CSV table of C-alpha atoms in Angstrom, one decimal:
chain,number,residue,atom,x,y,z
A,1,UNK,CA,-57.0,26.4,-23.1
A,2,UNK,CA,-56.7,23.8,-20.3
A,3,UNK,CA,-54.5,20.3,-20.3
A,4,UNK,CA,-58.3,18.9,-19.8
A,5,UNK,CA,-60.0,20.7,-22.2
A,6,UNK,CA,-56.9,19.6,-24.7
A,7,UNK,CA,-57.7,16.1,-24.2
A,8,UNK,CA,-60.9,16.0,-25.0
A,9,UNK,CA,-60.0,18.2,-28.4
A,10,UNK,CA,-57.5,15.6,-29.7
A,11,UNK,CA,-59.4,12.9,-28.7
A,12,UNK,CA,-61.8,14.0,-31.4
A,13,UNK,CA,-59.1,14.4,-33.8
A,14,UNK,CA,-57.0,11.3,-33.5
A,15,UNK,CA,-57.8,8.1,-33.8
A,16,UNK,CA,-57.4,5.8,-31.0
A,17,UNK,CA,-53.4,4.8,-31.1
A,18,UNK,CA,-52.6,8.7,-32.2
A,19,UNK,CA,-54.6,9.6,-28.8
A,20,UNK,CA,-52.8,6.7,-26.6
A,21,UNK,CA,-49.8,8.0,-28.1
A,22,UNK,CA,-50.5,11.8,-28.0
A,23,UNK,CA,-51.5,10.9,-24.6
A,24,UNK,CA,-47.3,8.9,-23.4
A,25,UNK,CA,-46.3,11.6,-25.3
A,26,UNK,CA,-47.2,14.5,-22.5
A,27,UNK,CA,-46.7,13.0,-19.6
A,28,UNK,CA,-42.6,11.5,-21.0
A,29,UNK,CA,-42.0,14.9,-21.5
A,30,UNK,CA,-43.2,16.4,-17.9
A,31,UNK,CA,-41.1,13.4,-16.3
A,32,UNK,CA,-38.0,15.7,-19.2
A,33,UNK,CA,-38.9,18.1,-17.0
A,34,UNK,CA,-39.4,17.6,-13.6
A,35,UNK,CA,-35.9,16.7,-14.2
A,36,UNK,CA,-34.1,18.3,-16.1
A,37,UNK,CA,-35.7,21.6,-14.3
A,38,UNK,CA,-37.5,22.6,-16.9
A,39,UNK,CA,-41.7,23.4,-17.1
A,40,UNK,CA,-44.1,21.0,-16.8
A,41,UNK,CA,-47.3,22.2,-17.6
A,42,UNK,CA,-44.9,23.2,-21.6
A,43,UNK,CA,-43.9,20.3,-21.6
A,44,UNK,CA,-47.8,19.1,-21.1
A,45,UNK,CA,-49.2,21.2,-23.3
A,46,UNK,CA,-46.6,20.6,-26.3
A,47,UNK,CA,-47.3,17.0,-26.4
A,48,UNK,CA,-50.6,17.5,-26.1
A,49,UNK,CA,-50.6,19.6,-28.4
A,50,UNK,CA,-47.3,17.7,-31.3
A,51,UNK,CA,-49.8,15.2,-33.8
A,52,UNK,CA,-52.7,17.6,-33.6
A,53,UNK,CA,-52.2,17.9,-37.6
A,54,UNK,CA,-51.1,13.8,-38.3
A,55,UNK,CA,-54.4,13.0,-38.3
A,56,UNK,CA,-55.8,14.6,-41.4
A,57,UNK,CA,-55.5,13.7,-45.0
A,58,UNK,CA,-53.0,14.3,-47.0
A,59,UNK,CA,-54.8,16.4,-49.6
A,60,UNK,CA,-55.6,18.4,-46.7
A,61,UNK,CA,-52.5,18.8,-45.2
A,62,UNK,CA,-50.7,20.4,-48.9
A,63,UNK,CA,-54.2,22.3,-48.9
A,64,UNK,CA,-53.1,23.8,-45.7
A,65,UNK,CA,-49.5,23.9,-46.1
A,66,UNK,CA,-51.0,27.0,-49.0
A,67,UNK,CA,-53.2,28.5,-45.9
A,68,UNK,CA,-49.8,28.3,-43.6
A,69,UNK,CA,-47.5,30.2,-46.6
A,70,UNK,CA,-44.7,26.9,-46.2
A,71,UNK,CA,-43.0,26.1,-48.4
A,72,UNK,CA,-42.6,22.2,-48.9
A,73,UNK,CA,-39.9,20.8,-50.1
A,74,UNK,CA,-39.9,18.4,-52.6
A,75,UNK,CA,-39.4,15.7,-49.8
A,76,UNK,CA,-42.7,17.2,-48.2
A,77,UNK,CA,-44.5,16.4,-51.5
A,78,UNK,CA,-44.5,13.5,-51.7
A,79,UNK,CA,-43.7,12.3,-47.7
A,80,UNK,CA,-47.4,15.0,-46.2
A,81,UNK,CA,-46.8,13.5,-43.2
A,82,UNK,CA,-43.5,15.3,-43.3
A,83,UNK,CA,-46.0,18.5,-43.1
A,84,UNK,CA,-47.4,17.2,-40.0
A,85,UNK,CA,-45.3,18.9,-37.3
A,86,UNK,CA,-44.9,22.7,-38.6
A,87,UNK,CA,-48.3,23.1,-40.0
A,88,UNK,CA,-48.9,21.3,-36.1
A,89,UNK,CA,-48.1,25.0,-34.6
A,90,UNK,CA,-50.4,26.9,-36.9
A,91,UNK,CA,-53.1,24.7,-35.9
A,92,UNK,CA,-52.3,24.4,-32.0
A,93,UNK,CA,-52.5,28.1,-32.2
A,94,UNK,CA,-56.1,28.9,-34.3
A,95,UNK,CA,-58.1,25.9,-33.2
A,96,UNK,CA,-56.3,24.9,-30.0
A,97,UNK,CA,-55.3,28.7,-28.1
A,98,UNK,CA,-50.9,27.3,-27.9
A,99,UNK,CA,-50.2,30.8,-28.3
A,100,UNK,CA,-46.5,30.1,-26.3
A,101,UNK,CA,-43.9,30.2,-28.7
A,102,UNK,CA,-42.0,27.5,-27.6
A,103,UNK,CA,-45.2,25.5,-27.1
A,104,UNK,CA,-45.2,26.3,-30.3
A,105,UNK,CA,-42.0,25.8,-31.4
A,106,UNK,CA,-41.1,22.3,-29.9
A,107,UNK,CA,-44.3,20.7,-32.2
A,108,UNK,CA,-42.9,22.3,-34.9
A,109,UNK,CA,-39.5,20.6,-34.4
A,110,UNK,CA,-40.7,17.7,-33.1
A,111,UNK,CA,-39.7,15.5,-35.5
A,112,UNK,CA,-36.8,16.7,-37.4
A,113,UNK,CA,-35.6,18.6,-34.2
A,114,UNK,CA,-34.3,22.5,-35.2
A,115,UNK,CA,-30.1,24.4,-34.3
A,116,UNK,CA,-31.0,25.3,-31.4
A,117,UNK,CA,-33.7,23.7,-29.4
A,118,UNK,CA,-34.6,25.0,-26.7
A,119,UNK,CA,-35.1,22.8,-23.3
A,120,UNK,CA,-39.4,22.2,-23.7
A,121,UNK,CA,-37.8,21.6,-27.8
A,122,UNK,CA,-35.4,19.0,-26.5
A,123,UNK,CA,-38.1,17.1,-24.6
A,124,UNK,CA,-40.6,16.7,-26.4
A,125,UNK,CA,-38.8,15.8,-29.4
A,126,UNK,CA,-36.5,12.8,-27.1
A,127,UNK,CA,-40.6,11.9,-25.8
A,128,UNK,CA,-41.8,11.7,-28.9
A,129,UNK,CA,-39.6,9.0,-29.9
A,130,UNK,CA,-38.8,6.6,-26.5
A,131,UNK,CA,-42.5,6.8,-25.0
A,132,UNK,CA,-43.5,3.4,-23.4
A,133,UNK,CA,-45.8,3.0,-26.8
A,134,UNK,CA,-43.4,2.9,-29.0
A,135,UNK,CA,-41.3,-0.4,-29.2
A,136,UNK,CA,-39.4,-1.0,-32.6
A,137,UNK,CA,-36.6,1.3,-32.7
A,138,UNK,CA,-33.7,0.1,-32.1
A,139,UNK,CA,-31.7,1.0,-29.4
A,140,UNK,CA,-34.2,2.4,-27.3
A,141,UNK,CA,-33.5,0.8,-23.9
A,142,UNK,CA,-29.3,2.2,-24.0
A,143,UNK,CA,-32.0,6.1,-25.2
A,144,UNK,CA,-34.5,6.3,-22.9
A,145,UNK,CA,-31.3,6.1,-19.6
A,146,UNK,CA,-29.5,8.3,-21.4
A,147,UNK,CA,-32.3,10.9,-22.5
A,148,UNK,CA,-32.9,11.4,-18.0
A,149,UNK,CA,-29.2,11.8,-18.0
A,150,UNK,CA,-28.1,14.1,-21.3
A,151,UNK,CA,-30.5,15.1,-23.0
A,152,UNK,CA,-28.8,16.0,-25.9
A,153,UNK,CA,-26.4,12.9,-26.3
A,154,UNK,CA,-30.3,11.5,-26.1
A,155,UNK,CA,-31.1,13.8,-29.7
A,156,UNK,CA,-28.3,12.9,-30.5
A,157,UNK,CA,-28.6,9.4,-30.9
A,158,UNK,CA,-31.3,9.6,-31.2
A,159,UNK,CA,-31.3,12.3,-34.9
A,160,UNK,CA,-28.3,9.1,-36.0
A,161,UNK,CA,-30.3,6.3,-35.9
A,162,UNK,CA,-33.3,7.7,-37.8
A,163,UNK,CA,-30.8,8.4,-40.5
A,164,UNK,CA,-29.7,4.9,-40.2
A,165,UNK,CA,-32.5,3.5,-40.7
A,166,UNK,CA,-33.5,5.8,-44.0
A,167,UNK,CA,-30.8,5.2,-45.2
A,168,UNK,CA,-31.1,0.9,-44.5
A,169,UNK,CA,-34.6,1.2,-45.6
A,170,UNK,CA,-33.7,3.7,-48.7
A,171,UNK,CA,-36.6,6.0,-47.4
A,172,UNK,CA,-36.1,10.5,-48.4
A,173,UNK,CA,-34.6,12.1,-45.3
A,174,UNK,CA,-35.7,15.1,-44.3
A,175,UNK,CA,-32.8,18.0,-45.1
A,176,UNK,CA,-33.6,19.5,-41.8
A,177,UNK,CA,-33.0,16.0,-39.7
A,178,UNK,CA,-28.7,15.6,-40.8
A,179,UNK,CA,-27.9,19.6,-40.3
A,180,UNK,CA,-29.9,19.3,-37.1
A,181,UNK,CA,-27.5,16.4,-36.0
A,182,UNK,CA,-24.1,18.5,-37.8
A,183,UNK,CA,-25.5,21.1,-35.2
A,184,UNK,CA,-24.7,19.1,-32.4
A,185,UNK,CA,-22.0,17.5,-32.8
A,186,UNK,CA,-19.6,20.0,-33.3
A,187,UNK,CA,-22.4,21.4,-30.2
A,188,UNK,CA,-20.8,18.5,-28.5
A,189,UNK,CA,-17.3,18.4,-30.2
A,190,UNK,CA,-16.9,21.8,-28.6
A,191,UNK,CA,-18.3,21.4,-24.9
A,192,UNK,CA,-16.0,17.6,-25.4
A,193,UNK,CA,-12.6,21.0,-25.9
A,194,UNK,CA,-13.3,23.0,-23.2
A,195,UNK,CA,-13.6,19.7,-21.0
A,196,UNK,CA,-10.3,19.4,-21.5
A,197,UNK,CA,-8.8,22.3,-22.3
A,198,UNK,CA,-10.4,23.0,-18.0
A,199,UNK,CA,-8.9,20.0,-16.5
A,200,UNK,CA,-5.5,19.8,-18.4
A,201,UNK,CA,-5.4,24.5,-17.2
A,202,UNK,CA,-5.4,26.0,-21.4
């Protein structure tokens, strides 16, 4: 489905604030893709579709999760909004004719992230957090700058700040968020070690 049709479809299924967020994520993602050598077209499509399940009522999210045989954790049962990412990937395929696996993965992982994300997945994860309409998260100015310089470090910083906020507010934490952070911190340590070895000749 082309972008013009996707915009019309999203306008019908999202309220005005969510639709504005969707547009902003899509264009932020396109900018990040251009900077980091990714596909601008895929970034736009994934950005347009990333919240396609967000505005569904909670009971409908749970019913559709049964239909698609999704494993619903206790955290997700208490907070059905967390289902919108994985559920959105199925709806993107069934309702909006998206067939690209990388785009579908980017939709599915955009809230918690996952280990070994592709560049597109990282782009959508970061764009969702830093788009210009976001104003309340801590350290946004630094993260926005980092996103265009080192997207992996931006992913780590977002995960760290998200977990800190959820802990501080005593909110439920999706286990996928912690798992993703641990993966990228290990990767960062490995990379730092490799760089030191290269510099010292070891």
